[in-house]
mmCIF file of C-alpha atoms in Angstrom:
data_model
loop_
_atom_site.group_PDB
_atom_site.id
_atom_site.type_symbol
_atom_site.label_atom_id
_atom_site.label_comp_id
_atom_site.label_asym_id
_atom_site.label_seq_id
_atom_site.Cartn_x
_atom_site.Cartn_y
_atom_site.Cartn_z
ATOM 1 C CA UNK C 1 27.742 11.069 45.316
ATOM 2 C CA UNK C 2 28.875 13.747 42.413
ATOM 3 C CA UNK C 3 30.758 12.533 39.712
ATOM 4 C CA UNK C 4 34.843 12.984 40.082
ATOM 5 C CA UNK C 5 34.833 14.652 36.801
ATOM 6 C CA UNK C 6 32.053 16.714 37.485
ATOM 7 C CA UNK C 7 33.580 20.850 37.585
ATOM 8 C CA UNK C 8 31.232 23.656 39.451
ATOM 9 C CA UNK C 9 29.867 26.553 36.666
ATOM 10 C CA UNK C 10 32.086 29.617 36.774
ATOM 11 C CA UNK C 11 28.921 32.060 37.212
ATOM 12 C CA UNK C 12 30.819 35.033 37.316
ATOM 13 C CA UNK C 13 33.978 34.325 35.856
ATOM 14 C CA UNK C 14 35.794 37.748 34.719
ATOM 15 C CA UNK C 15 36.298 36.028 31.876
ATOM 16 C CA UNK C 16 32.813 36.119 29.963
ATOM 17 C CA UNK C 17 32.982 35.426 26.120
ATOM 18 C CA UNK C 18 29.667 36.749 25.461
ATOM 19 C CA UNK C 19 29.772 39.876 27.324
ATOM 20 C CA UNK C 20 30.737 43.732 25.267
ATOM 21 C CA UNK C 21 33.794 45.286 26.096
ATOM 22 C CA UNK C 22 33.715 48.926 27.817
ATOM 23 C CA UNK C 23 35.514 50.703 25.675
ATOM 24 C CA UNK C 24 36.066 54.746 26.106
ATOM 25 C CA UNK C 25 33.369 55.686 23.679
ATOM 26 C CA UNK C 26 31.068 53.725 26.500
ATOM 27 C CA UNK C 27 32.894 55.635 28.765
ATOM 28 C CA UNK C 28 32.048 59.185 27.194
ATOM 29 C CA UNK C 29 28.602 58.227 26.903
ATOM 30 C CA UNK C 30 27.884 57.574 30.380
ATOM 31 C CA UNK C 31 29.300 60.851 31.537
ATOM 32 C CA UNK C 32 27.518 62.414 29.260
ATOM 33 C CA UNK C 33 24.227 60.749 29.757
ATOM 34 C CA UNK C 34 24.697 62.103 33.445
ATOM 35 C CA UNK C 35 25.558 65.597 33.002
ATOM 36 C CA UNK C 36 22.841 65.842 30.520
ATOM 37 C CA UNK C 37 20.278 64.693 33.076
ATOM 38 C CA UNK C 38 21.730 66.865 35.869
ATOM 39 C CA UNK C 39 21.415 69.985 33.741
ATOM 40 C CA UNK C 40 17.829 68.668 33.005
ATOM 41 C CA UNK C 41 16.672 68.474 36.431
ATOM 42 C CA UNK C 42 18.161 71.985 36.882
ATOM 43 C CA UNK C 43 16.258 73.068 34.713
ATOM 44 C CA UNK C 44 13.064 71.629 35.899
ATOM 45 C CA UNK C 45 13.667 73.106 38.784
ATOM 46 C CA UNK C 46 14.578 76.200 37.479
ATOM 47 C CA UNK C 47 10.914 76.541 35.842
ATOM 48 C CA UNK C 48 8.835 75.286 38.540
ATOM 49 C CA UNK C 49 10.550 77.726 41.343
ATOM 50 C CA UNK C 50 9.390 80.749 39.010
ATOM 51 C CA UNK C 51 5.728 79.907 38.931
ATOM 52 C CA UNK C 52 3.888 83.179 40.214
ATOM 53 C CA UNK C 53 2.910 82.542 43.750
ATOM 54 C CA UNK C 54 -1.177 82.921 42.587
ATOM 55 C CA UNK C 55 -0.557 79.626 40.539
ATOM 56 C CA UNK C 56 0.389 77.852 43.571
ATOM 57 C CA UNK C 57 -2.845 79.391 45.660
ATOM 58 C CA UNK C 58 -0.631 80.805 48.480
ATOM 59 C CA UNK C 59 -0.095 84.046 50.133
ATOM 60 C CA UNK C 60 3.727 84.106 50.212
ATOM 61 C CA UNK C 61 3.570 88.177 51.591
ATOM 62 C CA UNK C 62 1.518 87.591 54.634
ATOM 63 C CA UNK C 63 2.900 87.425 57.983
ATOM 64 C CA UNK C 64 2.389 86.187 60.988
ATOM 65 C CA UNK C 65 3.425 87.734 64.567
ATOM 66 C CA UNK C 66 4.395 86.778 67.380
ATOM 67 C CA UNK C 67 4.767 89.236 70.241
ATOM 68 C CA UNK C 68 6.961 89.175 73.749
ATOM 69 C CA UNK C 69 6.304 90.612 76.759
ATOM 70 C CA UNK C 70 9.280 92.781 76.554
ATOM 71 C CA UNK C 71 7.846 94.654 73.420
ATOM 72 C CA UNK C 72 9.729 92.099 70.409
ATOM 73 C CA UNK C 73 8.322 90.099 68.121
ATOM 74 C CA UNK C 74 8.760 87.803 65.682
ATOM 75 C CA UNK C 75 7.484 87.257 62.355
ATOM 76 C CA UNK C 76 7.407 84.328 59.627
ATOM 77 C CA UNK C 77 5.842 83.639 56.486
ATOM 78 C CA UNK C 78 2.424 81.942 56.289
ATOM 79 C CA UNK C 79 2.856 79.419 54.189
ATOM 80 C CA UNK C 80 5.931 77.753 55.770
ATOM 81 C CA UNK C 81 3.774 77.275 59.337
ATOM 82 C CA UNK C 82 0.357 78.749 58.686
ATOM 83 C CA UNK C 83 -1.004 80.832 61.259
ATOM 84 C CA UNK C 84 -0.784 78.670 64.651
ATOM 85 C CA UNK C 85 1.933 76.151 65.638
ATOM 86 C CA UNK C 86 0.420 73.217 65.834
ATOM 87 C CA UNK C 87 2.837 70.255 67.612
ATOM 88 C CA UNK C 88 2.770 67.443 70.240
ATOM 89 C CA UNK C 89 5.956 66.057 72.279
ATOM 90 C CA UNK C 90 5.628 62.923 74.208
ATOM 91 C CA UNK C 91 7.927 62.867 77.161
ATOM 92 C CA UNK C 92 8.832 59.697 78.448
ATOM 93 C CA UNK C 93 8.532 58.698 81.779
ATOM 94 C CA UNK C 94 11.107 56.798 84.063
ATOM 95 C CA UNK C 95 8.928 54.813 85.093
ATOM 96 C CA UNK C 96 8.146 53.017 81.864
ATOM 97 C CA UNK C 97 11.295 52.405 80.269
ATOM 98 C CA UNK C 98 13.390 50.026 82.046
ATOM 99 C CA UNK C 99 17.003 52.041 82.845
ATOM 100 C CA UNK C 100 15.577 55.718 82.336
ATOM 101 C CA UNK C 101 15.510 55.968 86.080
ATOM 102 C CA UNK C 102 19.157 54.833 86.031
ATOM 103 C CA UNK C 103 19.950 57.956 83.068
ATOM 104 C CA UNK C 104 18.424 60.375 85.568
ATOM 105 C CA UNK C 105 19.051 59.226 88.996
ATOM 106 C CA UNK C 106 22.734 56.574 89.197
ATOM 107 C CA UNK C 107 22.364 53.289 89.324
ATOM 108 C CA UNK C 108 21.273 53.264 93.075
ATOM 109 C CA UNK C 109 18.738 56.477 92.435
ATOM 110 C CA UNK C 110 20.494 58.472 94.964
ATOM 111 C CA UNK C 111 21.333 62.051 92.619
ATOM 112 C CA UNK C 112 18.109 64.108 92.716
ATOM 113 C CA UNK C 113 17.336 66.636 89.955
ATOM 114 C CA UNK C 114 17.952 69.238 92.353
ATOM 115 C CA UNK C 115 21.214 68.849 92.676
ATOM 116 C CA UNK C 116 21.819 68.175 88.657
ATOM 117 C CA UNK C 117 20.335 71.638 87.756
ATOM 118 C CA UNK C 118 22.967 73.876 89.358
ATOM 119 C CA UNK C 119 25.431 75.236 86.490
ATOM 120 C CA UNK C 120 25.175 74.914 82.963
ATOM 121 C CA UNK C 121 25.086 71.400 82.639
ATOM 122 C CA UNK C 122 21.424 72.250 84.246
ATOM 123 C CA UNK C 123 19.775 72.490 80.912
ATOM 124 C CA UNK C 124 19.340 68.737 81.017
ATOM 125 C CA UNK C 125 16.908 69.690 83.880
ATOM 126 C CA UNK C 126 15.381 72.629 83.058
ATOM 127 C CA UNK C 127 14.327 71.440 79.526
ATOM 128 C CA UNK C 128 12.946 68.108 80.884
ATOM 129 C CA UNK C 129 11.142 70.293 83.403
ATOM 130 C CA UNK C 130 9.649 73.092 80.712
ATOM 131 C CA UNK C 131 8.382 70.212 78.469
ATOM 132 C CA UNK C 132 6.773 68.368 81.012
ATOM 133 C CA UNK C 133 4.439 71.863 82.136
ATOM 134 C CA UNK C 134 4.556 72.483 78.153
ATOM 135 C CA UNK C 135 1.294 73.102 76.011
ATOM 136 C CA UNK C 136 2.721 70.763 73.465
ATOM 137 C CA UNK C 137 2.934 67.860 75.633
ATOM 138 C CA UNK C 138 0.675 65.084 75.060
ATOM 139 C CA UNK C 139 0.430 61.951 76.786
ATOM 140 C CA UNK C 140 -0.523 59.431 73.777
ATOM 141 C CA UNK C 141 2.575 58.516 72.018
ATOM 142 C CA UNK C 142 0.331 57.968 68.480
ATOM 143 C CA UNK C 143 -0.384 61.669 67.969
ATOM 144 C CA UNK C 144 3.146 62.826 69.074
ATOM 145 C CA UNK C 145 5.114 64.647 66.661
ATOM 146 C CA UNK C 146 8.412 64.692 68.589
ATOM 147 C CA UNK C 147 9.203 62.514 71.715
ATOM 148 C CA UNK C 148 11.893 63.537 74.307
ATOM 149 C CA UNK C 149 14.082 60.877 76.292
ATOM 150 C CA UNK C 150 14.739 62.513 79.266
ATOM 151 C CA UNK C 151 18.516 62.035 80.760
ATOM 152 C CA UNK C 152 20.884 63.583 82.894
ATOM 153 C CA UNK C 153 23.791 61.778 82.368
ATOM 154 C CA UNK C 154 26.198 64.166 82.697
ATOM 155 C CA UNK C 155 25.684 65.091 86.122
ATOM 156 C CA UNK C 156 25.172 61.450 86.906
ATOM 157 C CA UNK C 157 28.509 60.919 85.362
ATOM 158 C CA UNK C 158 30.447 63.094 87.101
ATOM 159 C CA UNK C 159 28.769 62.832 90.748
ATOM 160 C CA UNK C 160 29.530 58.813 90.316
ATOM 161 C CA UNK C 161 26.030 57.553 89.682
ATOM 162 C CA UNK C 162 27.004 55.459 86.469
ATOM 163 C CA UNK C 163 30.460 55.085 84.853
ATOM 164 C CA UNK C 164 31.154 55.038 81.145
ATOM 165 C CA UNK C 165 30.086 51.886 80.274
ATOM 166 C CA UNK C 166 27.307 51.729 82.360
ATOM 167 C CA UNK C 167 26.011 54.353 80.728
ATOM 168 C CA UNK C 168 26.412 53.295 76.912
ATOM 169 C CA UNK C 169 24.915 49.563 77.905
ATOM 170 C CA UNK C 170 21.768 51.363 80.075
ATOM 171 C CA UNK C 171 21.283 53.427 77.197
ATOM 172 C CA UNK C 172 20.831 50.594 74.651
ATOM 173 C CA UNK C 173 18.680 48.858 76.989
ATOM 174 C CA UNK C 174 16.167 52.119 77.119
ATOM 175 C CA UNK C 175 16.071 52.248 73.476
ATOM 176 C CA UNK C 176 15.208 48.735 72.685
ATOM 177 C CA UNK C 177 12.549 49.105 75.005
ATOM 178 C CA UNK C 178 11.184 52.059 72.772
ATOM 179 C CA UNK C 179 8.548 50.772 69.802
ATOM 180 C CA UNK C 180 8.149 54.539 68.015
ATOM 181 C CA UNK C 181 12.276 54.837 68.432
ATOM 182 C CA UNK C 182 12.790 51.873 66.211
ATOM 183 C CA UNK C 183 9.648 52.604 64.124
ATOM 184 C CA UNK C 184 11.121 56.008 62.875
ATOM 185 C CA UNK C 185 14.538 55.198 63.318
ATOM 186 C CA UNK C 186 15.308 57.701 65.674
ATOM 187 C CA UNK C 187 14.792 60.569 63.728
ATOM 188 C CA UNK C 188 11.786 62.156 65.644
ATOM 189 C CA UNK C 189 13.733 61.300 69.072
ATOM 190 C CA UNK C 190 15.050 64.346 71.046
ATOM 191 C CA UNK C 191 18.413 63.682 73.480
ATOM 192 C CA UNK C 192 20.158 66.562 75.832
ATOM 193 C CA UNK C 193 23.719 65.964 76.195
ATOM 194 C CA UNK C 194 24.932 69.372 77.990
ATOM 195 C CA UNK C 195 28.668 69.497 77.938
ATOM 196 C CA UNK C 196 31.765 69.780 75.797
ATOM 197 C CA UNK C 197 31.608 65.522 75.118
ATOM 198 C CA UNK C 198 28.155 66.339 73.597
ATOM 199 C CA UNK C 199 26.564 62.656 72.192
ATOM 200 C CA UNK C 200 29.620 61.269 72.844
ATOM 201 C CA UNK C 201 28.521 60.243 76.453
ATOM 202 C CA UNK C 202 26.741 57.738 74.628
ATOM 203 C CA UNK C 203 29.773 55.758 73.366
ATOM 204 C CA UNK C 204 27.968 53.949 70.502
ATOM 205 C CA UNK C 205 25.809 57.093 70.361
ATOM 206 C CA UNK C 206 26.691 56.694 66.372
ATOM 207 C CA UNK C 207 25.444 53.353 65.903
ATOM 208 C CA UNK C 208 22.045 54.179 67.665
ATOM 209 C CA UNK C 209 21.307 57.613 67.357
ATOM 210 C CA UNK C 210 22.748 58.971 64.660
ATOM 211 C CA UNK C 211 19.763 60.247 63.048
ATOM 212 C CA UNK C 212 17.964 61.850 66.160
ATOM 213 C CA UNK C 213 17.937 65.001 66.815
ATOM 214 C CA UNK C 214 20.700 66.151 69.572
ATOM 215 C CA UNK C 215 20.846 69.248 71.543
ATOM 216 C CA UNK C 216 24.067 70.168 72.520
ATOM 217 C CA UNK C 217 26.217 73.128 73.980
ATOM 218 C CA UNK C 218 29.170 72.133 72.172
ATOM 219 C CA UNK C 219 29.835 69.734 68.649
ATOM 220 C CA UNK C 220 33.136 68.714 70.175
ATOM 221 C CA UNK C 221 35.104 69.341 66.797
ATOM 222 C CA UNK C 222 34.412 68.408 63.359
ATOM 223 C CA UNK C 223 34.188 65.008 63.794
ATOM 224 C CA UNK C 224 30.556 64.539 65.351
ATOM 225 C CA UNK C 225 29.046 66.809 62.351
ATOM 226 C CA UNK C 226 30.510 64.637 59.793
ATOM 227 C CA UNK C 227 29.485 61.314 61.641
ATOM 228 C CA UNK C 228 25.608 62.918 62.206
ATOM 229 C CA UNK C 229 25.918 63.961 58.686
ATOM 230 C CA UNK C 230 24.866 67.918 58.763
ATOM 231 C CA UNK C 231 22.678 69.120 57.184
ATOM 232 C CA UNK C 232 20.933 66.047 56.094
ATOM 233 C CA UNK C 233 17.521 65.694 57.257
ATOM 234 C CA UNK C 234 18.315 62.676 58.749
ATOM 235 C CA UNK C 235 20.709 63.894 61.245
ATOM 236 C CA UNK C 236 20.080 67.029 63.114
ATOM 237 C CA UNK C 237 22.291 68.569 65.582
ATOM 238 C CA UNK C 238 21.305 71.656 67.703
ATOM 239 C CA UNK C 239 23.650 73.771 69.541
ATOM 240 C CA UNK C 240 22.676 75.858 72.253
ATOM 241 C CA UNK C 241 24.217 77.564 75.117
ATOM 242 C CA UNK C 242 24.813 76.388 78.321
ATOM 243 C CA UNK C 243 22.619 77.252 81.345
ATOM 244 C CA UNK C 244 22.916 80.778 82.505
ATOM 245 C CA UNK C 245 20.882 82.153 85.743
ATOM 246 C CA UNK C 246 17.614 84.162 84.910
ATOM 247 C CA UNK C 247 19.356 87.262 86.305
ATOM 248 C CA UNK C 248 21.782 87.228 83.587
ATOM 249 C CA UNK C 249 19.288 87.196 80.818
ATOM 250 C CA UNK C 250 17.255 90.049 82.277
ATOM 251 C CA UNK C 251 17.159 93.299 81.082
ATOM 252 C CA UNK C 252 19.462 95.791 83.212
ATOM 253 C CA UNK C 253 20.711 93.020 85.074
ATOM 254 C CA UNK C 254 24.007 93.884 87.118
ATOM 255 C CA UNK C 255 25.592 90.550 86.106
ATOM 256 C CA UNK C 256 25.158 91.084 82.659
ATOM 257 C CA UNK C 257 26.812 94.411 81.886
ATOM 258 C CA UNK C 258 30.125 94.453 81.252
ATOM 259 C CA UNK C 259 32.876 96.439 83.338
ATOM 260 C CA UNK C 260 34.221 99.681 81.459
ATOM 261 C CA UNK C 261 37.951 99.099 80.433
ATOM 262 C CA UNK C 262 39.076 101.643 82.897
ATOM 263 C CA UNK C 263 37.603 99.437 85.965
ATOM 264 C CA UNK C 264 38.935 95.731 84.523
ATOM 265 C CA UNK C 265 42.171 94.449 86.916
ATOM 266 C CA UNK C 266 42.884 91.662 85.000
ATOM 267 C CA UNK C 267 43.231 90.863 81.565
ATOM 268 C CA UNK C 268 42.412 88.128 80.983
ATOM 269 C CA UNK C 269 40.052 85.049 82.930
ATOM 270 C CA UNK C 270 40.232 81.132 82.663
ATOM 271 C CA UNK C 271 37.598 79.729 84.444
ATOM 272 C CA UNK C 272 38.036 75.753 84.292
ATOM 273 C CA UNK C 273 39.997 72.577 84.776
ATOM 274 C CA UNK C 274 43.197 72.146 83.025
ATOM 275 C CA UNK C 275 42.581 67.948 82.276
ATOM 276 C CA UNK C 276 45.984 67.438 80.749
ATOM 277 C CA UNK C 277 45.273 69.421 77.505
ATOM 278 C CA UNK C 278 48.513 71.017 76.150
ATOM 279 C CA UNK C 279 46.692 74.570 75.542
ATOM 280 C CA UNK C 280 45.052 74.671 78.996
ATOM 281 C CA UNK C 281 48.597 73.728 80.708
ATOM 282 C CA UNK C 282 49.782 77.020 78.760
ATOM 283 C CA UNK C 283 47.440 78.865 79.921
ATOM 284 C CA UNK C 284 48.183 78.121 82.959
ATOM 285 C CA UNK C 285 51.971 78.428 82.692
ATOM 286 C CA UNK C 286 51.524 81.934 81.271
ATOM 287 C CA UNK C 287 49.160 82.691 84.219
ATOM 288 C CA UNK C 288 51.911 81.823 86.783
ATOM 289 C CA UNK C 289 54.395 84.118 84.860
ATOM 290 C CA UNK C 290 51.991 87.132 84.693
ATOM 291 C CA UNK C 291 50.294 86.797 88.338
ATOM 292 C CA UNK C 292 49.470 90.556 88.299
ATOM 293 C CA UNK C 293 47.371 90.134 84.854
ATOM 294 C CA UNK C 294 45.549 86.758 85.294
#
């Protein structure tokens, strides 16, 4: 038993006898303790970044090439990727992480891939596909560079498969089931999410893979930039297009020159669901007054 009289230490009482006052003088001197070494390190940096390229043994004018079948090509400079590409992407299987199969197939494995890669949510299919017949793949996760989770949650999504929630708590389950995912932190991890929601099918996509790298057609406003903290090293986001048929990307194609002016009936085209949005409901107000011009 503790003595009645006995009265607990104040450890950090605000009220410390022995401790210096901060007056402004200590004030002035920390600011300008920190701008001095800022303007040090500048300088450092300055200095080093003007060292002739001999001193640092490289060859900072040679090139390398890369040439295309339609008659491009592409150069870069040596010393940022020498003269071959060297890189290995591990693509997991469904098979070996428990709820994968769920990500590309619903929960009762019914939605084929087939019918996922029509339109341009397709690109979760056709880049799972090009990896997997990919020079770069390898098939030992300890000499992998880059690993891809394959997923093709969108089309699940919207042909019924898995609902929201199902999909946030399958994806947790996948990723605690991945050892180099937790032993990186994500940041070597690859994820397709190819719509206008971008990560945010994943609900808690922030929580668990903020610092993976993302592909994605659209950012869906500022707010998923500043949460995957651009362009930080840690978070990487990559926006790309969404699927477009081969015949559209071919030289000369029909479906990829535009009409002449002269030949146009309408002027303008909205080609999508309205989904409540004030601006798409104008849209389609305005069409019904102008039926002649939309």
């Amino acid at each position: 038993m503790g003595s009645p009289n006995f009265k607990p230490t104040r450890i950090f009482s605000p009220h410390h006898h022995n401790s210096p006052p901060c007056t402004r003088t200590h004030q002035i001197g920390a600011l300008l303790l920190v701008a001095s070494t800022f303007f040090l390190v500048r300088l450092f940096d300055h200095l080093f970044s003007t060292c002739p390229p001999s001193s640092l043994n490289h060859d900072h004018t040679s090139q390398n090439f890369v040439h295309f079948s339609d008659g491009g090509s592409l150069s870069w400079p040596q010393i940022g990727y020498g003269s071959h590409l060297s890189l290995k992407i591990y693509v997991y299987e469904e098979d070996e992480i428990d709820g994968l199969k769920e990500l590309l197939r619903g929960r009762e494995g019914k939605i084929s891939a087939d019918a996922c890669v029509k339109g341009q949510w397709g690109t979760q299919v056709k880049i799972h596909r090009s990896l997997l017949q990919s020079r770069f793949r390898t098939r030992k996760k300890e000499e992998a560079n880059l690993f891809f989770v394959p997923a093709y949650v969108k089309c699940v999504r919207m042909m019924g498969g898995l609902n929201d929630k199902e999909i946030n708590s399958t994806y947790v389950k996948a990723l605690s089931q991945m050892p180099y995912f937790r032993r990186s932190g994500g940041r070597d991890h690859i994820f397709v999410f190819p719509s206008g929601a971008g990560a945010h099918l994943f609900r808690s996509w922030a929580t668990y893979i903020n610092r993976s790298i993302i592909l994605t057609p659209e950012c869906r406003g500022i707010g998923l930039i500043r949460k995957i903290r651009v362009p930080s090293i840690h978070g990487k986001i990559l926006s790309f297009p969404g699927m477009l048929k081969m015949g559209m990307t071919k030289r000369g194609a029909v479906t990829a020159q535009p009409l002449p002016l002269s030949k146009r009936k309408y002027l303008a085209n909205y080609l999508g669901r309205a989904q409540g949005k004030a601006g798409r409901l104008k849209l389609i107000e305005l069409a019904k007054q102008y039926p002649d011009k939309s």
